[in-house]
Short mmCIF file of C-alpha atoms and ligand atoms in Angstrom, two decimals:
data_model
loop_
_atom_site.label_atom_id
_atom_site.label_comp_id
_atom_site.label_asym_id
_atom_site.label_seq_id
_atom_site.Cartn_x
_atom_site.Cartn_y
_atom_site.Cartn_z
CA MET A 43 18.56 -11.63 12.45
CA SER A 44 20.23 -13.88 10.18
CA ASP A 45 16.58 -13.46 8.25
CA LEU A 46 14.72 -9.91 7.95
CA TYR A 47 12.31 -11.63 9.93
CA GLU A 48 11.76 -13.08 13.73
CA LEU A 49 9.26 -14.09 16.36
CA ARG A 50 8.84 -11.11 19.15
CA CYS A 51 6.67 -10.99 22.24
CA ARG A 52 3.76 -8.60 21.70
CA GLU A 53 3.54 -7.45 25.16
CA CYS A 54 6.93 -8.03 26.69
CA GLY A 55 9.03 -7.72 23.44
CA LYS A 56 11.27 -10.76 24.20
CA SER A 57 12.92 -12.33 20.46
CA TRP A 58 12.22 -16.49 20.19
CA GLY A 59 14.11 -16.15 16.65
CA ASN A 60 12.33 -18.44 14.29
CA GLU A 61 10.68 -21.25 15.58
CA PRO A 62 7.05 -23.47 15.80
CA ARG A 63 6.09 -21.16 18.63
CA SER A 64 2.79 -18.71 19.50
CA PHE A 65 2.71 -17.68 22.70
CA CYS A 66 6.06 -16.59 24.89
CA GLU A 67 7.02 -18.46 27.41
CA ASP A 68 7.89 -15.51 29.70
CA CYS A 69 4.55 -14.16 29.85
CA PHE A 70 2.03 -16.48 28.01
CA SER A 71 1.58 -13.39 25.39
CA PRO A 72 0.98 -13.83 21.29
CA LEU A 73 4.04 -13.64 19.33
CA GLU A 74 4.00 -11.52 16.52
CA VAL A 75 6.88 -11.78 13.27
CA VAL A 76 8.91 -8.22 13.12
CA TYR A 77 10.69 -7.26 10.57
CA ASP A 78 14.25 -5.42 9.63
CA TYR A 79 12.40 -2.51 7.90
CA ASP A 80 15.76 -0.53 7.66
CA SER A 81 16.82 -3.39 5.54
CA LEU A 82 13.88 -3.83 3.43
CA LYS A 83 14.05 -0.25 2.89
CA LYS A 84 16.69 -0.65 0.67
CA SER A 85 15.62 -4.20 -0.70
CA ALA A 86 12.07 -4.30 -1.12
CA ARG A 87 11.06 -1.67 -3.81
CA ARG A 88 7.76 -1.32 -5.47
CA GLU A 89 9.35 -1.28 -8.76
CA ASN A 90 10.24 -4.80 -7.89
CA LEU A 91 7.25 -6.05 -8.61
CA SER A 92 6.43 -5.06 -12.33
CA GLY A 93 6.57 -8.49 -13.90
CA ARG A 94 5.61 -10.67 -10.89
CA ASP A 95 2.24 -12.54 -11.44
CA PHE A 96 -0.33 -10.73 -9.66
CA ASN A 97 -1.01 -12.93 -6.83
CA MET A 98 -0.02 -13.16 -2.78
CA TRP A 99 3.97 -13.64 -3.85
CA ARG A 100 4.81 -10.86 -5.71
CA TYR A 101 4.56 -8.95 -1.84
CA SER A 102 7.26 -12.08 -1.14
CA GLU A 103 9.89 -9.90 0.51
CA LEU A 104 7.62 -8.62 3.35
CA LEU A 105 6.36 -11.71 4.24
CA PRO A 106 8.14 -14.49 6.43
CA LEU A 107 9.18 -17.05 3.99
CA PRO A 108 12.21 -18.90 3.71
CA ARG A 109 15.33 -17.36 1.43
CA ASP A 110 14.35 -17.16 -2.31
CA TYR A 111 11.03 -19.21 -1.54
CA LYS A 112 9.47 -19.89 -4.70
CA GLY A 113 5.78 -19.58 -4.02
CA PRO A 114 3.99 -22.72 -5.75
CA ASN A 115 0.37 -21.93 -6.22
CA ALA A 116 -1.07 -19.10 -7.06
CA VAL A 117 -2.44 -17.57 -4.23
CA GLY A 118 -4.69 -14.52 -3.86
CA GLY A 119 -4.80 -11.81 -6.60
CA THR A 120 -8.41 -11.34 -6.40
CA PRO A 121 -10.55 -8.27 -7.76
CA LEU A 122 -11.41 -5.36 -6.30
CA VAL A 123 -14.77 -5.02 -7.54
CA ALA A 124 -15.49 -1.04 -7.69
CA SER A 125 -19.28 -0.89 -6.85
CA ARG A 126 -21.53 -0.32 -9.63
CA LYS A 127 -25.19 0.04 -7.99
CA LEU A 128 -25.21 -0.92 -4.31
CA GLY A 129 -22.71 2.41 -3.58
CA ARG A 130 -25.42 4.43 -5.39
CA GLU A 131 -28.59 2.98 -3.29
CA TRP A 132 -26.44 3.72 -0.69
CA GLY A 133 -25.91 7.24 -1.15
CA ILE A 134 -21.78 6.81 -1.22
CA LYS A 135 -19.36 7.46 -4.09
CA ASN A 136 -16.55 5.32 -3.74
CA LEU A 137 -17.39 1.43 -2.63
CA HIS A 138 -14.90 -1.47 -3.39
CA PHE A 139 -15.81 -4.47 -2.48
CA LYS A 140 -12.29 -6.60 -2.43
CA ASN A 141 -13.91 -10.06 -3.83
CA ASP A 142 -11.85 -13.37 -2.01
CA ALA A 143 -14.64 -15.11 -2.71
CA VAL A 144 -13.13 -16.38 -5.52
CA CYS A 145 -9.35 -16.79 -3.89
CA PHE A 146 -7.39 -19.20 -5.13
CA PRO A 147 -7.20 -22.64 -4.38
CA SER A 148 -10.13 -23.12 -2.38
CA LEU A 149 -12.25 -20.28 -2.39
CA SER A 150 -12.04 -17.68 0.78
CA PHE A 151 -9.17 -15.75 2.26
CA LYS A 152 -7.72 -18.78 4.23
CA ASP A 153 -5.61 -19.38 0.98
CA ARG A 154 -3.57 -16.75 2.11
CA VAL A 155 -3.11 -17.61 5.32
CA VAL A 156 -2.46 -21.14 4.88
CA ALA A 157 -0.03 -20.05 1.98
CA THR A 158 2.50 -18.62 4.40
CA ALA A 159 2.03 -21.06 7.01
CA LEU A 160 2.58 -23.98 4.89
CA ALA A 161 6.20 -22.06 3.83
CA ALA A 162 7.01 -22.01 7.47
CA ALA A 163 6.22 -25.47 7.97
CA ARG A 164 8.42 -26.73 5.26
CA ARG A 165 10.83 -24.74 6.52
CA PHE A 166 10.55 -26.30 10.22
CA GLY A 167 10.45 -30.02 8.39
CA PHE A 168 6.93 -30.84 9.93
CA GLU A 169 5.43 -33.62 7.38
CA THR A 170 1.65 -33.44 8.69
CA VAL A 171 0.01 -30.57 8.95
CA GLY A 172 -3.26 -29.44 9.99
CA CYS A 173 -5.50 -26.85 12.07
CA SER A 174 -8.44 -26.15 14.08
CA SER A 175 -11.11 -24.76 11.68
CA THR A 176 -14.84 -23.29 11.20
CA GLY A 177 -14.39 -24.39 7.38
CA ASN A 178 -12.84 -22.46 5.71
CA LEU A 179 -9.18 -22.94 6.81
CA ALA A 180 -9.89 -26.71 6.79
CA ASN A 181 -10.84 -26.32 2.93
CA ALA A 182 -7.71 -24.48 2.57
CA VAL A 183 -5.14 -26.41 4.42
CA ALA A 184 -6.56 -29.96 2.63
CA ALA A 185 -6.78 -28.01 -1.18
CA GLN A 186 -2.89 -26.87 -0.27
CA ALA A 187 -1.37 -30.06 1.63
CA ALA A 188 -2.72 -31.95 -1.66
CA GLN A 189 -0.62 -29.56 -3.90
CA GLN A 190 2.91 -29.58 -1.44
CA GLY A 191 2.41 -33.33 -0.46
CA PHE A 192 2.00 -32.69 3.02
CA ASP A 193 -0.09 -34.94 5.18
CA ALA A 194 -3.02 -33.14 6.30
CA CYS A 195 -5.37 -33.52 9.18
CA VAL A 196 -7.55 -31.31 10.40
CA PHE A 197 -10.00 -30.68 13.22
CA ILE A 198 -13.65 -29.15 13.34
CA PRO A 199 -17.00 -28.94 15.11
CA ALA A 200 -19.31 -31.88 14.22
CA ASP A 201 -21.60 -29.40 12.92
CA LEU A 202 -20.10 -27.51 9.92
CA GLU A 203 -21.69 -26.95 6.73
CA PRO A 204 -22.30 -30.00 5.03
CA ALA A 205 -20.52 -27.90 1.76
CA LYS A 206 -17.24 -27.35 4.06
CA VAL A 207 -16.95 -30.65 4.90
CA LEU A 208 -16.93 -31.70 1.49
CA ASN A 209 -14.92 -29.07 0.41
CA THR A 210 -12.05 -30.25 2.78
CA ALA A 211 -12.60 -34.29 2.19
CA VAL A 212 -12.48 -34.05 -1.15
CA TYR A 213 -8.86 -33.27 -1.56
CA GLY A 214 -8.03 -36.45 0.84
CA ALA A 215 -7.31 -34.72 4.51
CA ARG A 216 -8.08 -36.61 7.40
CA ILE A 217 -10.85 -34.89 9.18
CA VAL A 218 -11.77 -35.66 13.14
CA ARG A 219 -14.93 -34.37 13.82
CA ILE A 220 -14.82 -32.54 17.57
CA ASP A 221 -18.64 -32.95 19.37
CA GLY A 222 -18.18 -29.46 20.70
CA ASN A 223 -17.39 -25.99 18.86
CA TYR A 224 -14.72 -23.98 17.76
CA ASP A 225 -13.37 -23.28 20.91
CA HIS A 226 -13.55 -26.71 22.00
CA VAL A 227 -11.73 -27.62 19.24
CA ASN A 228 -9.09 -25.08 19.67
CA ARG A 229 -8.31 -26.01 22.81
CA LEU A 230 -7.36 -29.28 22.37
CA CYS A 231 -5.06 -28.62 18.95
CA ALA A 232 -3.20 -26.56 21.39
CA GLN A 233 -2.66 -29.82 23.27
CA ILE A 234 -2.12 -31.87 19.67
CA ALA A 235 0.05 -29.53 18.92
CA ASP A 236 1.91 -29.91 22.09
CA ARG A 237 2.34 -33.50 21.64
CA PHE A 238 2.49 -34.51 17.90
CA ASN A 239 5.51 -33.14 16.15
CA TRP A 240 2.76 -31.65 13.24
CA GLY A 241 2.37 -28.17 11.91
CA LEU A 242 -0.94 -26.92 13.17
CA VAL A 243 -1.46 -23.36 11.28
CA ASN A 244 -3.37 -21.71 13.20
CA VAL A 245 -2.00 -23.23 17.08
CA ASN A 246 2.37 -23.40 16.47
CA LEU A 247 2.35 -21.97 13.32
CA ARG A 248 0.24 -18.74 14.20
CA PRO A 249 2.55 -15.88 13.60
CA TYR A 250 3.28 -16.99 10.37
CA TYR A 251 0.06 -18.43 9.48
CA SER A 252 -1.23 -14.68 10.01
CA GLU A 253 1.40 -13.01 8.21
CA GLY A 254 -0.47 -14.47 5.34
CA SER A 255 -3.76 -11.62 5.76
CA LYS A 256 -1.36 -8.54 5.12
CA THR A 257 -1.49 -9.53 1.04
CA HIS A 258 -5.59 -8.65 1.34
CA GLY A 259 -4.30 -5.16 2.33
CA TYR A 260 -1.66 -4.77 -0.01
CA GLU A 261 -3.47 -5.98 -2.95
CA ILE A 262 -6.20 -3.39 -1.91
CA ALA A 263 -3.70 -0.27 -1.56
CA GLU A 264 -1.97 -1.54 -4.85
CA GLN A 265 -5.58 -1.96 -6.95
CA LEU A 266 -6.70 2.19 -5.95
CA GLY A 267 -3.71 2.75 -7.69
CA TRP A 268 -1.19 2.55 -4.49
CA ARG A 269 -3.29 4.54 -2.28
CA LEU A 270 -4.83 3.99 1.24
CA PRO A 271 -8.72 4.07 1.47
CA ASP A 272 -10.46 5.99 4.13
CA ASN A 273 -12.43 3.18 5.55
CA VAL A 274 -12.67 -0.82 5.37
CA VAL A 275 -14.91 -2.65 6.49
CA VAL A 276 -13.76 -6.38 8.06
CA PRO A 277 -15.53 -9.72 9.22
CA MET A 278 -13.50 -11.00 12.38
CA ALA A 279 -13.93 -14.26 13.73
CA GLY A 280 -10.50 -14.77 15.80
CA GLY A 281 -9.92 -10.87 14.79
CA SER A 282 -6.82 -11.38 13.02
CA LEU A 283 -7.38 -10.18 9.67
CA ILE A 284 -8.70 -6.70 10.62
CA THR A 285 -4.85 -6.55 12.60
CA LYS A 286 -3.11 -7.81 9.65
CA ILE A 287 -4.75 -5.29 7.30
CA ALA A 288 -3.67 -2.56 9.87
CA LYS A 289 -0.35 -3.67 9.72
CA ALA A 290 -0.20 -4.11 5.89
CA PHE A 291 -0.67 -0.24 5.36
CA ARG A 292 1.62 0.50 8.21
CA GLU A 293 4.12 -1.15 6.55
CA LEU A 294 3.50 0.40 3.12
CA ILE A 295 3.66 3.50 5.02
CA THR A 296 6.88 2.63 6.54
CA LEU A 297 8.17 1.25 2.82
CA GLY A 298 7.50 4.47 1.29
CA TRP A 299 4.89 2.64 -1.04
CA VAL A 300 2.18 4.77 -0.30
CA GLU A 301 1.56 8.53 1.33
CA PRO A 302 0.14 8.08 4.87
CA ARG A 303 -2.95 8.44 5.48
CA PRO A 304 -5.20 7.75 8.52
CA VAL A 305 -7.52 4.33 7.81
CA ARG A 306 -10.66 4.02 10.00
CA PHE A 307 -10.86 -0.06 10.76
CA PHE A 308 -14.68 -1.09 10.98
CA GLY A 309 -15.48 -4.61 12.01
CA ALA A 310 -17.89 -6.81 11.32
CA GLN A 311 -19.71 -9.71 13.27
CA ALA A 312 -22.77 -11.59 13.21
CA THR A 313 -25.00 -10.70 16.43
CA GLY A 314 -24.76 -14.45 17.82
CA CYS A 315 -21.47 -14.35 17.83
CA SER A 316 -20.27 -10.64 18.69
CA PRO A 317 -17.43 -10.64 21.32
CA ILE A 318 -15.55 -8.56 19.76
CA SER A 319 -18.13 -5.71 18.17
CA ASP A 320 -19.57 -6.26 21.98
CA GLY A 321 -16.79 -4.72 23.29
CA VAL A 322 -16.24 -2.19 21.23
CA LYS A 323 -19.85 -0.90 21.24
CA ARG A 324 -19.73 -1.20 25.30
CA ASN A 325 -16.00 0.39 25.52
CA LEU A 326 -15.07 -2.84 27.50
CA SER A 327 -11.60 -2.72 27.82
CA ARG A 328 -11.59 -6.73 27.74
CA PHE A 329 -14.04 -8.84 25.47
CA GLU A 330 -16.51 -11.31 27.68
CA PRO A 331 -16.48 -14.53 25.53
CA GLN A 332 -19.74 -15.65 24.21
CA LYS A 333 -21.20 -19.07 23.09
CA PRO A 334 -21.86 -19.06 19.53
CA LYS A 335 -25.10 -19.36 17.96
CA THR A 336 -25.40 -17.90 14.24
CA ILE A 337 -25.63 -18.91 10.25
CA ALA A 338 -22.11 -17.28 10.37
CA ARG A 339 -20.02 -20.41 11.02
CA SER A 340 -16.75 -18.86 9.63
CA LEU A 341 -17.03 -16.28 11.96
CA ALA A 342 -18.31 -18.34 14.98
CA ILE A 343 -15.36 -17.80 17.49
CA GLY A 344 -16.97 -17.05 20.84
CA ASN A 345 -13.41 -16.21 22.13
CA PRO A 346 -11.08 -14.21 19.69
CA ALA A 347 -7.55 -15.17 19.93
CA ASP A 348 -6.74 -11.83 18.81
CA GLY A 349 -10.25 -10.08 19.89
CA GLY A 350 -8.29 -7.43 22.44
CA TYR A 351 -6.00 -6.23 19.37
CA ALA A 352 -9.03 -5.71 17.58
CA ILE A 353 -11.07 -3.79 20.02
CA LYS A 354 -8.16 -1.30 20.40
CA LEU A 355 -7.00 -0.96 16.61
CA MET A 356 -10.63 0.06 15.60
CA ARG A 357 -10.89 2.27 19.05
CA GLU A 358 -7.54 4.33 18.14
CA SER A 359 -8.41 4.30 14.19
CA GLY A 360 -11.81 6.04 14.93
CA GLY A 361 -13.56 3.07 13.47
CA TRP A 362 -15.92 1.18 14.98
CA ALA A 363 -17.96 -2.42 15.18
CA GLU A 364 -21.28 -3.49 14.29
CA ASP A 365 -23.28 -6.76 14.08
CA VAL A 366 -26.54 -8.15 12.35
CA SER A 367 -28.99 -10.80 13.00
CA ASP A 368 -28.96 -14.04 11.04
CA PRO A 369 -32.24 -12.70 8.89
CA GLU A 370 -30.01 -9.20 8.29
CA ILE A 371 -26.84 -11.64 7.00
CA VAL A 372 -29.00 -13.74 4.52
CA ALA A 373 -30.88 -10.22 3.31
CA ALA A 374 -26.87 -8.92 2.47
CA ILE A 375 -25.93 -12.08 0.55
CA LYS A 376 -28.96 -11.82 -1.57
CA VAL A 377 -28.72 -7.62 -1.90
CA LEU A 378 -24.95 -8.01 -2.76
CA ALA A 379 -25.16 -11.11 -5.55
CA GLU A 380 -28.51 -9.30 -6.72
CA THR A 381 -26.43 -5.48 -6.85
CA GLU A 382 -23.29 -6.39 -7.79
CA GLY A 383 -23.03 -10.08 -8.73
CA ILE A 384 -20.96 -11.54 -6.02
CA PHE A 385 -22.21 -14.95 -4.38
CA ALA A 386 -20.47 -14.68 -0.94
CA GLU A 387 -21.04 -16.96 2.31
CA THR A 388 -22.53 -15.26 5.53
CA ALA A 389 -19.71 -14.09 6.48
CA GLY A 390 -19.98 -11.66 3.03
CA GLY A 391 -23.49 -11.15 4.32
CA VAL A 392 -22.20 -10.16 7.52
CA THR A 393 -19.80 -7.18 6.59
CA THR A 394 -22.43 -6.38 3.58
CA GLY A 395 -25.12 -5.78 6.39
CA VAL A 396 -22.92 -4.18 8.83
CA ALA A 397 -21.39 -1.72 6.21
CA LYS A 398 -25.08 -0.83 5.34
CA LYS A 399 -25.46 -0.21 9.12
CA LEU A 400 -22.15 1.82 9.44
CA ILE A 401 -23.75 3.88 7.06
CA ASP A 402 -27.11 4.59 7.90
CA GLN A 403 -25.37 5.31 11.09
CA SER A 404 -23.54 8.04 9.14
CA ARG A 405 -20.27 6.39 10.74
CA ILE A 406 -19.16 6.04 7.16
CA SER A 407 -19.50 9.40 5.34
CA PRO A 408 -20.50 9.24 1.40
CA GLU A 409 -18.16 10.97 0.12
CA GLU A 410 -14.65 9.08 1.21
CA THR A 411 -13.09 5.55 -0.49
CA THR A 412 -14.84 2.83 1.40
CA VAL A 413 -13.54 -1.27 1.05
CA VAL A 414 -15.70 -3.98 1.95
CA CYS A 415 -14.08 -6.81 2.46
CA ILE A 416 -15.79 -10.43 1.10
CA THR A 417 -13.42 -13.06 2.44
CA GLY A 418 -15.59 -16.45 1.20
CA ASN A 419 -17.91 -17.85 -1.29
CA GLY A 420 -21.52 -18.45 -1.31
CA LEU A 421 -21.50 -22.07 -2.92
CA LYS A 422 -20.29 -22.92 0.52
CA THR A 423 -22.80 -21.78 2.62
CA THR A 424 -26.07 -22.49 0.49
CA ASP A 425 -28.00 -23.98 3.64
CA ALA A 426 -27.69 -21.04 4.66
CA ILE A 427 -30.11 -19.44 1.77
CA VAL A 428 -31.56 -22.52 0.22
CA GLY A 429 -34.79 -21.87 2.16
CA GLU A 430 -35.08 -18.54 0.43
CA TYR A 431 -36.06 -20.24 -2.96
CA THR A 432 -39.07 -21.94 -4.52
CA LEU A 433 -38.53 -23.69 -7.57
CA SER A 434 -41.31 -22.88 -9.85
CA GLU A 435 -43.29 -25.87 -11.47
CA ALA A 436 -41.48 -27.74 -14.67
CA ILE A 437 -43.08 -26.98 -17.89
CA PRO A 438 -43.06 -28.86 -20.59
CA PRO A 439 -40.72 -27.46 -23.97
CA LYS A 440 -43.76 -25.86 -26.03
CA ILE A 441 -44.21 -21.87 -26.29
CA GLU A 442 -47.71 -22.04 -25.36
CA ALA A 443 -46.48 -23.78 -21.98
CA PHE A 444 -43.90 -20.80 -21.56
CA GLU A 445 -46.71 -18.52 -22.16
CA ALA A 446 -49.30 -19.72 -20.07
CA LEU A 447 -46.57 -19.25 -17.57
CA MET A 448 -45.79 -15.59 -17.59
CA ASP A 449 -49.51 -14.92 -18.00
CA ALA A 450 -49.43 -16.51 -14.92
CA GLN A 451 -46.63 -15.00 -13.71
CA PHE A 452 -47.87 -11.23 -15.18
CA ALA A 453 -49.99 -10.89 -11.88
CA THR A 454 -47.75 -11.00 -9.31
CA SER A 455 -43.89 -10.34 -10.21
CA GLY A 456 -43.05 -6.89 -11.89
CA ARG A 457 -39.84 -8.51 -12.91
CA ALA A 458 -41.93 -11.12 -15.61
CA LEU A 459 -44.22 -8.20 -16.60
CA ALA A 460 -40.81 -6.42 -17.92
CA ALA A 461 -39.31 -9.57 -19.29
CA HIS A 462 -43.17 -10.08 -20.84
CA LYS A 463 -43.01 -6.80 -22.61
CA ALA A 464 -39.33 -6.85 -23.76
C1 PLP B 652 -11.51 -17.02 9.12
C2 PLP B 652 -12.38 -16.20 8.54
C3 PLP B 652 -12.25 -14.49 8.69
C4 PLP B 652 -11.82 -14.04 9.74
O1 PLP B 652 -11.01 -14.46 10.51
P1 PLP B 652 -9.97 -13.57 11.39
O2 PLP B 652 -9.87 -14.72 12.39
O3 PLP B 652 -10.65 -12.69 12.24
O4 PLP B 652 -8.48 -13.70 10.83
C5 PLP B 652 -13.37 -13.97 7.69
N1 PLP B 652 -13.92 -14.51 6.62
C6 PLP B 652 -13.94 -15.67 6.66
C7 PLP B 652 -15.02 -16.51 4.95
C8 PLP B 652 -13.23 -16.43 7.24
O5 PLP B 652 -13.31 -18.05 6.96
ZN1 ZN B 653 6.30 -11.94 26.44
#
């Protein structure tokens, strides 16, 4: 390899060099970026990181980037929040939230995957980039294409959340709305990638795209003091993120950056679109595709590309998968906000709700270190919870009016009572 990485078929092992391609033409299996770890052991040292900014580019040696690539924008570097309240309420000790709700530039973990995909798009000479998206990916492509001077054309199901559509439109990207669900959109994009000379980040650039997810895992390990957690709870759409966090941890062990430690991987889905968790729970060798119906739109992929690999990972790591209903998702969004001050989108409600379920099932034990991955921002899915809150009547700007209001609420609300007495 002239680069220290190349594409290889996950099943037959055939090498494909570096090119915009996601499937092996011999056996039609997905391609994966593999690295020359023997060389990396010499060149990629943990000490190199000191003095670098805390964002995903600090791990550049471990990403499939063109030589001397300078990250054009700060992406990632999000907080690992040690739980103050929720862990205690749930009866577990070392609970953390990896908070990609505040990932730059577009407020979801999809910024990480787009960052590595656009590096590949630049290398392969694409001028137009795009994606098939359940919302967040389109936001990230549109934002970073604007920053880097690519034309952007994104494909989305017609009925996405308005905030997510707006979050794409504002960057000037062309938006093609498809009358169908994500799986229809994705199939169309495969044909478009064949016919147009475009870099579709999760289609023909998919192997480079998915490597960006590893940085979510590197950051978790570094923020735990270069230690791996015992458990991670990860939301699953296509099932890529969970497998890439596992790859990140394996690489850190291979390079000697962390001590080996078995990590259990737990996947989270919405019951209304749960082909992967269903496959784990029923011990299927292959998941059964589903027709999505859930408020967790960002996870609504009925035929997940990496579903089989995700199932295998959870099984072999001693983990498990669970899913939660739409009302449970809404409840979990509220609990996370009220206890930890993190406003997550529906996918965050899925992960939080599932984490609680796994603790109740004693699959996650109280003494262990557990990281729950929050992957997107609540301001993008306000329609999911807006019905939970009613505005009080406006009052005149008079102290008497406020006192009357407090008295009126005195009878009904313990919280108002506390405020009243203080
Ligand atoms: C895309 C996405 C995921 C999961 O993605 P995978 O396809 O499983 O890698 C999780 N959370 C949010 C908010 C997403 O947008
Ligand atoms: Zn092959």
